[in-house]
Coordinates of C-alpha atoms in Angstrom, one line a residue:
X4 CA 38.4 -57.0 103.4
X5 CA 35.4 -54.8 104.0
X6 CA 35.9 -53.2 100.6
X7 CA 35.9 -56.6 98.9
X8 CA 32.6 -57.5 100.6
X9 CA 31.1 -54.3 99.5
X10 CA 32.3 -54.8 95.9
X11 CA 30.9 -58.4 96.0
X12 CA 27.6 -57.1 97.2
X13 CA 27.4 -54.5 94.4
X14 CA 28.2 -57.2 91.8
X15 CA 25.7 -59.6 93.3
X16 CA 23.0 -56.9 93.3
X17 CA 23.7 -56.1 89.7
X18 CA 23.5 -59.7 88.6
X19 CA 20.2 -60.2 90.5
X20 CA 18.8 -57.1 88.8
X21 CA 19.8 -58.3 85.4
X22 CA 18.3 -61.8 86.0
X23 CA 15.0 -60.2 87.2
X24 CA 14.9 -57.9 84.2
X25 CA 15.6 -60.8 81.9
X26 CA 12.8 -62.8 83.4
X27 CA 10.4 -59.9 83.1
X28 CA 11.5 -59.4 79.5
X29 CA 11.0 -63.1 78.7
X30 CA 7.5 -63.0 80.2
X31 CA 6.8 -59.8 78.3
X32 CA 8.0 -61.4 75.1
X33 CA 5.7 -64.3 75.6
X34 CA 2.7 -62.1 76.3
X35 CA 3.7 -59.9 73.3
X36 CA 3.8 -63.0 71.0
X37 CA 0.4 -64.2 72.1
X38 CA -1.0 -60.7 71.7
X39 CA 0.3 -60.5 68.2
X40 CA -1.0 -63.9 67.3
X41 CA -4.4 -62.8 68.6
X42 CA -4.3 -59.5 66.7
X43 CA -3.4 -61.2 63.5
X44 CA -6.1 -63.8 63.9
X45 CA -3.6 -66.7 64.1
X46 CA -5.7 -68.1 67.0
X47 CA -8.6 -68.7 64.7
X48 CA -6.7 -71.8 63.4
X49 CA -4.0 -72.4 66.0
X50 CA -3.8 -72.7 69.8
X51 CA -0.7 -72.9 71.9
X52 CA -1.3 -76.4 73.3
X53 CA -4.3 -77.8 71.4
X54 CA -5.0 -78.7 67.8
X55 CA -7.6 -76.6 66.1
X56 CA -7.6 -76.3 62.3
X57 CA -3.8 -76.2 62.3
X58 CA -1.3 -77.7 64.6
X59 CA -0.6 -76.3 68.1
X60 CA 2.1 -73.7 68.2
X61 CA 4.0 -75.9 70.8
X62 CA 4.0 -78.8 68.3
X63 CA 5.5 -76.5 65.6
X64 CA 8.2 -75.4 68.1
X65 CA 9.1 -79.0 68.9
X66 CA 9.2 -80.0 65.2
X67 CA 11.6 -77.2 64.3
X68 CA 13.7 -77.0 67.4
X69 CA 17.4 -77.1 66.8
X70 CA 17.1 -76.6 63.0
X71 CA 19.1 -73.9 61.3
X72 CA 16.9 -71.2 59.7
X73 CA 13.8 -72.3 61.6
X74 CA 12.6 -68.8 62.3
X75 CA 13.1 -67.8 58.7
X76 CA 11.3 -70.9 57.4
X77 CA 8.3 -70.4 59.7
X78 CA 8.1 -66.6 58.9
X79 CA 8.1 -67.5 55.2
X80 CA 5.5 -70.2 55.6
X81 CA 3.2 -67.7 57.4
X82 CA 3.6 -65.1 54.7
X83 CA 3.5 -67.4 51.6
X84 CA 1.5 -70.3 53.0
X85 CA 2.4 -74.0 52.9
X86 CA 0.9 -77.4 52.0
X87 CA 1.3 -80.9 53.2
X88 CA 3.5 -80.3 56.3
X89 CA 0.7 -80.9 58.8
X90 CA -1.9 -82.9 57.0
X91 CA -4.4 -82.2 54.2
X92 CA -5.4 -78.6 55.3
X93 CA -3.1 -76.0 53.8
X94 CA -1.8 -73.0 55.6
X95 CA -3.1 -70.0 53.6
X96 CA -0.7 -67.2 52.8
X97 CA -0.9 -64.2 55.2
X98 CA 0.4 -61.4 53.0
X99 CA -1.0 -58.7 55.4
X100 CA 1.5 -60.0 58.0
X101 CA 4.7 -57.9 57.7
X102 CA 8.1 -59.5 57.5
X103 CA 8.9 -58.1 61.0
X104 CA 5.6 -59.5 62.5
X105 CA 6.1 -62.9 60.9
X106 CA 9.7 -63.0 62.3
X107 CA 8.4 -62.0 65.8
X108 CA 5.7 -64.7 65.6
X109 CA 8.2 -67.3 64.5
X110 CA 10.6 -66.5 67.3
X111 CA 7.8 -66.6 69.8
X112 CA 6.5 -69.9 68.5
X113 CA 10.0 -71.4 68.7
X114 CA 10.4 -70.1 72.3
X115 CA 7.4 -72.3 73.3
X116 CA 9.5 -75.4 73.3
X117 CA 11.3 -74.0 76.4
X118 CA 8.1 -73.2 78.4
X119 CA 5.9 -75.7 80.3
X120 CA 2.6 -76.7 78.7
X121 CA -0.6 -75.3 80.3
X122 CA -2.5 -78.0 82.2

């Protein structure tokens, strides 16, 4: 019986460690996404929760949630530009943004649907 309790304690400790690591990683991914958006001047036209020239990132996440290929579509729209999806102002192409950076930004944007809005 004592061996069973010890094994249970070890498993529980491992699960708690994995959960804490996952939470830190998720927080780090959010910070990394925002930092990349800042570095690539995305924040000149977009904000997370407020409209600027372009739509808020959270509104983009909500529009594309649950759609297949959303990340690929958003990454392509960043690199190639788009028109007419959010009003009269087009999204200019961002060719200096690498495919990997565009994909990272797209995944970060899509992750915003699962986070609470800032007050």
